[in-house]
PDB file of C-alpha atoms in Angstrom:
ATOM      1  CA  UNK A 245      56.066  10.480  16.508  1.00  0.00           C
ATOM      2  CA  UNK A 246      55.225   6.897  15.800  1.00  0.00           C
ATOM      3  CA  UNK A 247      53.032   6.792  19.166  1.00  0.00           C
ATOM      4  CA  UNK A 248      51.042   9.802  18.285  1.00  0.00           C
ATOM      5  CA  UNK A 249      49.996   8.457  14.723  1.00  0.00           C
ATOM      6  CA  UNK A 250      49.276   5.445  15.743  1.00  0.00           C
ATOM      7  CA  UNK A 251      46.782   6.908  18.503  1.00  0.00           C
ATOM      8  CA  UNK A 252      45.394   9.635  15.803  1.00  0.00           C
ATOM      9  CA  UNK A 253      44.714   6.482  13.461  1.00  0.00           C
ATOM     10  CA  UNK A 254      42.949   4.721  16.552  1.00  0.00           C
ATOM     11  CA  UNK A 255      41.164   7.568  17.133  1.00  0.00           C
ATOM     12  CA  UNK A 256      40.042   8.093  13.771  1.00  0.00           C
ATOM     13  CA  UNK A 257      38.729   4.325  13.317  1.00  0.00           C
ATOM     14  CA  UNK A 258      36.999   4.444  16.324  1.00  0.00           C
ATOM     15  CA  UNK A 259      34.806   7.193  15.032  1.00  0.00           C
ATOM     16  CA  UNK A 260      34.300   6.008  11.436  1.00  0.00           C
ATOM     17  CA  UNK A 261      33.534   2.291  12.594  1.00  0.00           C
ATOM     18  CA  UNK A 262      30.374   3.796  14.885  1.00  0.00           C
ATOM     19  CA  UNK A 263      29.008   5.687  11.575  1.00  0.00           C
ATOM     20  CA  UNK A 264      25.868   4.759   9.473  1.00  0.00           C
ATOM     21  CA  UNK A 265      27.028   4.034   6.407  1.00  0.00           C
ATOM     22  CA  UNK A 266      23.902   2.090   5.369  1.00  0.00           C
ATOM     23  CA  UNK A 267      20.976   5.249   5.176  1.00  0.00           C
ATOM     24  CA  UNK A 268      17.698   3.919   5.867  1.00  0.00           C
ATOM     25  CA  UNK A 269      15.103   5.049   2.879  1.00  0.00           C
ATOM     26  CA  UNK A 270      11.691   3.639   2.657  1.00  0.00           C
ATOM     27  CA  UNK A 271      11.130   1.803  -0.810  1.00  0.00           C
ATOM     28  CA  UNK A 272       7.868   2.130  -3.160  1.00  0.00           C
ATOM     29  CA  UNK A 273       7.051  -1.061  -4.100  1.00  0.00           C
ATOM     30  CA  UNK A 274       4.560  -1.822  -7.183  1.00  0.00           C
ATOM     31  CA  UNK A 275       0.389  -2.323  -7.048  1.00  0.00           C
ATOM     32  CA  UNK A 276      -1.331  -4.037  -9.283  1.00  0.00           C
ATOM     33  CA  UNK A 277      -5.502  -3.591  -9.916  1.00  0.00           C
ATOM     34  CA  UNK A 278      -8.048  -5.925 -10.836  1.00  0.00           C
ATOM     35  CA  UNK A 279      -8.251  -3.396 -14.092  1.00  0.00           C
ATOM     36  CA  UNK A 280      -5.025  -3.968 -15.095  1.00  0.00           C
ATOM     37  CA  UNK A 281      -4.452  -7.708 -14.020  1.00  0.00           C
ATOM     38  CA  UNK A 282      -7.622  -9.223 -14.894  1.00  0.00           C
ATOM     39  CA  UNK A 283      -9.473  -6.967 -17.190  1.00  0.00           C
ATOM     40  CA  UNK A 284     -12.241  -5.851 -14.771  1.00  0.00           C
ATOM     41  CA  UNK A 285     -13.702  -2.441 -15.669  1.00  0.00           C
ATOM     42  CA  UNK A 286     -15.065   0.229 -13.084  1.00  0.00           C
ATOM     43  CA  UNK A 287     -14.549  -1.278 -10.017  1.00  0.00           C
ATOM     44  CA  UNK A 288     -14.787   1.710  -7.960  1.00  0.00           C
ATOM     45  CA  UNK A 289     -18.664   1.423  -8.393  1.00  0.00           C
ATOM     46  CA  UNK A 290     -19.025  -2.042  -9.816  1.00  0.00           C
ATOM     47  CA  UNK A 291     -17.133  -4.081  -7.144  1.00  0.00           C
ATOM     48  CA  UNK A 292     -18.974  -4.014  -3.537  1.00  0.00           C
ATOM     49  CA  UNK A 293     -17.655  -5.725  -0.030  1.00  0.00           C
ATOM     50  CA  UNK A 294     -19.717  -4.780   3.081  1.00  0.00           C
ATOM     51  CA  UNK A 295     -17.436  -1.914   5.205  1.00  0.00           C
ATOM     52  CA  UNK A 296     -17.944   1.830   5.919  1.00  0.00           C
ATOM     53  CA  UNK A 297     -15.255   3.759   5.237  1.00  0.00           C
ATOM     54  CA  UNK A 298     -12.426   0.948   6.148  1.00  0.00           C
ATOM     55  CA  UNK A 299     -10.569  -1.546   4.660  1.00  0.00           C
ATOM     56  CA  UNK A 300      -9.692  -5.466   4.891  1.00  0.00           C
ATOM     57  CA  UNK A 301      -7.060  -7.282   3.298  1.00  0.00           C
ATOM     58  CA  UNK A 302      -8.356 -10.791   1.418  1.00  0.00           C
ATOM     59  CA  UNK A 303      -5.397 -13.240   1.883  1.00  0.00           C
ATOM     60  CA  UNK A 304      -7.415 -15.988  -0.268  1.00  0.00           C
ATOM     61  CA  UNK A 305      -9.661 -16.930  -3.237  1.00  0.00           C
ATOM     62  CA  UNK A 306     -11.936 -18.030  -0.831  1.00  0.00           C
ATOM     63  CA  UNK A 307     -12.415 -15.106   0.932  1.00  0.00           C
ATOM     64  CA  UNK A 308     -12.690 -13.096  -1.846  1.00  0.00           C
ATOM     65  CA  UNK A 309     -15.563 -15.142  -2.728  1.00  0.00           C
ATOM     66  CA  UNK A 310     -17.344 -14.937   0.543  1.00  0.00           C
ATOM     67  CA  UNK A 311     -16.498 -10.998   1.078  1.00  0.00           C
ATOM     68  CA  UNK A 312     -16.608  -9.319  -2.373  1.00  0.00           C
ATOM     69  CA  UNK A 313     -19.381  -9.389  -5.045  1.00  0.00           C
ATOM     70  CA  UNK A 314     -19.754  -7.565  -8.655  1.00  0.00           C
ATOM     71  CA  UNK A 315     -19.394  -8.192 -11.858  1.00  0.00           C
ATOM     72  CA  UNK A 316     -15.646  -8.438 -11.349  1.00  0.00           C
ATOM     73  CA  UNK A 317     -14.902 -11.917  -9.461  1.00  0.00           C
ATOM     74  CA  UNK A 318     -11.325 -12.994 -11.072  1.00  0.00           C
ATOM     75  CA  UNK A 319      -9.302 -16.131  -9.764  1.00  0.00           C
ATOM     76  CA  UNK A 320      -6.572 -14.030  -8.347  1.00  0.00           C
ATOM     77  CA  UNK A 321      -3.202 -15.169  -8.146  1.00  0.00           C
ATOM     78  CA  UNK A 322      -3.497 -14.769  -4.416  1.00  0.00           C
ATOM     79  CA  UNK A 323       0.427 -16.631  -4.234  1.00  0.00           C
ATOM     80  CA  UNK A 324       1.572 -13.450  -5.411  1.00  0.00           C
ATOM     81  CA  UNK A 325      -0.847 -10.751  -3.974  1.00  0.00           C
ATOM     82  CA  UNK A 326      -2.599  -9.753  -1.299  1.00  0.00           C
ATOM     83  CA  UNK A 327      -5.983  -7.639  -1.888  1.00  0.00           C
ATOM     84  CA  UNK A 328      -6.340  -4.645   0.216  1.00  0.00           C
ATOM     85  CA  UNK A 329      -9.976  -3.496  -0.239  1.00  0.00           C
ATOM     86  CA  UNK A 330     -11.965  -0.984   0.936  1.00  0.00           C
ATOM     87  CA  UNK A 331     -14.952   1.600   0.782  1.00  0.00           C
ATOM     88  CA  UNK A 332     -14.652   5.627   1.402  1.00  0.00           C
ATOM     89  CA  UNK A 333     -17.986   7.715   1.388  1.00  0.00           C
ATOM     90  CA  UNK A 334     -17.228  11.357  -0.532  1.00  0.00           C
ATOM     91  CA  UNK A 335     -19.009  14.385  -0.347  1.00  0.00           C
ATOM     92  CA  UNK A 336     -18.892  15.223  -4.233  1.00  0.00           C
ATOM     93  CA  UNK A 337     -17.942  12.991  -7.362  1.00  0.00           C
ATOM     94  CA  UNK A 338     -15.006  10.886  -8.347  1.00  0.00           C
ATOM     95  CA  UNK A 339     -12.644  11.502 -11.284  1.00  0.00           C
ATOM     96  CA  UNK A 340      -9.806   8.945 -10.306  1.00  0.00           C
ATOM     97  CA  UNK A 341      -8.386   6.855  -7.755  1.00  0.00           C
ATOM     98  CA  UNK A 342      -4.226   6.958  -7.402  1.00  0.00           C
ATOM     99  CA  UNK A 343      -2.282   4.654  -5.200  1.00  0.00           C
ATOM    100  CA  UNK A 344       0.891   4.073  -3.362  1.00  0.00           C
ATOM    101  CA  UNK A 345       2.675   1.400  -1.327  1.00  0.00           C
ATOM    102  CA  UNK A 346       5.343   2.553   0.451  1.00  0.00           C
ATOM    103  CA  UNK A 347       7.312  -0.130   2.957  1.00  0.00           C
ATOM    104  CA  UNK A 348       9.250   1.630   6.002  1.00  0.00           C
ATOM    105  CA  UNK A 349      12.844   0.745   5.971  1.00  0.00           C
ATOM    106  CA  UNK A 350      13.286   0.615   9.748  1.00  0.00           C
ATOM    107  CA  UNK A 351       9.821  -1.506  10.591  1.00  0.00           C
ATOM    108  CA  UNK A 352       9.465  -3.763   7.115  1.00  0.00           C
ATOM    109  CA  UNK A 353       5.138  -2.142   7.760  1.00  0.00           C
ATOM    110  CA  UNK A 354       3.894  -0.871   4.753  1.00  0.00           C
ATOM    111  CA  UNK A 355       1.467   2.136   4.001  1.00  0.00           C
ATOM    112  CA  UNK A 356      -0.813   2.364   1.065  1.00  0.00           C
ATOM    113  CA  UNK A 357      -1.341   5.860   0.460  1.00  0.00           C
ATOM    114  CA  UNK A 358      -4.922   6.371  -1.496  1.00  0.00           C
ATOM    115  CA  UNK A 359      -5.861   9.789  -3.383  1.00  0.00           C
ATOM    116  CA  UNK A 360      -8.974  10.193  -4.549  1.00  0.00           C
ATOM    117  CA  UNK A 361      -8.964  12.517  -6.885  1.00  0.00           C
ATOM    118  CA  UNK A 362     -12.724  14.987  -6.687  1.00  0.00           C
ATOM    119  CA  UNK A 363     -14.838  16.695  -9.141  1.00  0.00           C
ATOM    120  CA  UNK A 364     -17.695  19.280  -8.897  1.00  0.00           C
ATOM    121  CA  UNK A 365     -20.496  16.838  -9.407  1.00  0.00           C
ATOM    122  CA  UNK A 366     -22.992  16.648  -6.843  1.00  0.00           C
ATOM    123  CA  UNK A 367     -22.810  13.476  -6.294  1.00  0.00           C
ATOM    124  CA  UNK A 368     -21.812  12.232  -3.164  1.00  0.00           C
ATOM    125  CA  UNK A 369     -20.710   8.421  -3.844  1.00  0.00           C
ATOM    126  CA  UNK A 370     -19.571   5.145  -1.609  1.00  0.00           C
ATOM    127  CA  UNK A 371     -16.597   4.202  -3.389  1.00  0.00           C
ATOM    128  CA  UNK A 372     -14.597   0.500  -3.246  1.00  0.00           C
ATOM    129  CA  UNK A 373     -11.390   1.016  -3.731  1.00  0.00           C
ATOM    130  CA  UNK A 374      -8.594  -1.938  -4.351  1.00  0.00           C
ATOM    131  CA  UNK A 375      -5.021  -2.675  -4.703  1.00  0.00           C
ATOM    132  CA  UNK A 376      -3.747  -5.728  -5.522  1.00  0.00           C
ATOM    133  CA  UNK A 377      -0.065  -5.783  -3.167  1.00  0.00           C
ATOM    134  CA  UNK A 378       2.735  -7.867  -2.808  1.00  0.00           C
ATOM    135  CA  UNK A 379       2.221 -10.886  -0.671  1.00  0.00           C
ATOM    136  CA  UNK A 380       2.615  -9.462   2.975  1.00  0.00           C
ATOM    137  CA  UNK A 381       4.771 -11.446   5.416  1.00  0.00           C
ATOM    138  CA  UNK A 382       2.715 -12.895   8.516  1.00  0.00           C
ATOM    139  CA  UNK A 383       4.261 -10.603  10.897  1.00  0.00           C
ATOM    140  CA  UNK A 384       4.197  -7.396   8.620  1.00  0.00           C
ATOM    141  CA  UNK A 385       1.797  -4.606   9.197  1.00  0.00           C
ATOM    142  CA  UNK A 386      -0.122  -2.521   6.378  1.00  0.00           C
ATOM    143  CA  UNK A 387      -2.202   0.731   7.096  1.00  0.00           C
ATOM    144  CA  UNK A 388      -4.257   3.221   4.882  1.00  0.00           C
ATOM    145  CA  UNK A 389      -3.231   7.021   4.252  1.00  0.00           C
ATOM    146  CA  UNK A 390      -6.489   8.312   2.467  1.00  0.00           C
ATOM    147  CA  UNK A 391      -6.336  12.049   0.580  1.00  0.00           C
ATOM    148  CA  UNK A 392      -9.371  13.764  -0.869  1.00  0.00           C
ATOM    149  CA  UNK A 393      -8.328  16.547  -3.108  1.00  0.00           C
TER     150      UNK A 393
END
């Protein structure tokens, strides 16, 4: 009797000890904007950088100097952020910009996930849009998710 307990508890810990306890889940991590940060207003029309319908990340002050110009042109705490910046031609007008960093729990990459959120205006606008992100490691990757509804 002894024997076969002892081989039922083996058998037991041998399949516990090979579960996943630990469940992976990605993690939303906070954005900042030049809006909120630094005060700048409208920087979805008054803020240019020279791209079509991509985006760059600005590690430096420097670089932001050299790559973006506007009326907006903060000394960014660039210790603590990284700028992700881009441009995104629309068919019709712009009511609002949301955003969302989201870092992958398996790879440490992280998406930012930009909505741009349309109106009926005929207007068809080439927006900058920006997100001021945690510091990225050097090895860590970042990509864009855009959505137009």
């Amino acid at each position: 009797m002894k024997i076969r307990g002892l081989i039922l508890l083996i058998i037991l810990k041998t399949f516990t000890c090979c579960q996943n306890d630990d469940a992976c889940t990605d993690r939303i991590l906070n954005t900042a904007s030049l809006e909120s940060e630094y005060g700048c207003a409208n920087t979805k029309y008054q803020m240019e950088i020279d791209l079509v319908d991509e985006f760059t990340i600005i590690r430096s002050q420097s670089s932001f100097e050299a790559l973006v110009t506007g009326s907006c042109q903060p000394q960014i705490d660039f210790s603590t952020y990284d700028l992700v910046i881009g441009k995104r031609s629309l068919s019709n007008g712009n009511t609002s910009i949301d955003y969302k960093l989201v870092e992958d729990c398996e790879t440490g990459d992280q998406v930012l996930m930009v909505t741009f959120h349309q109106n009926d205006t005929t207007e068809a606008p080439n927006l900058t849009y920006h997100a001021l992100i945690p510091k990225l490691g050097d090895e860590q990757g970042l990509s864009i998710a855009i959505t137009i509804v």
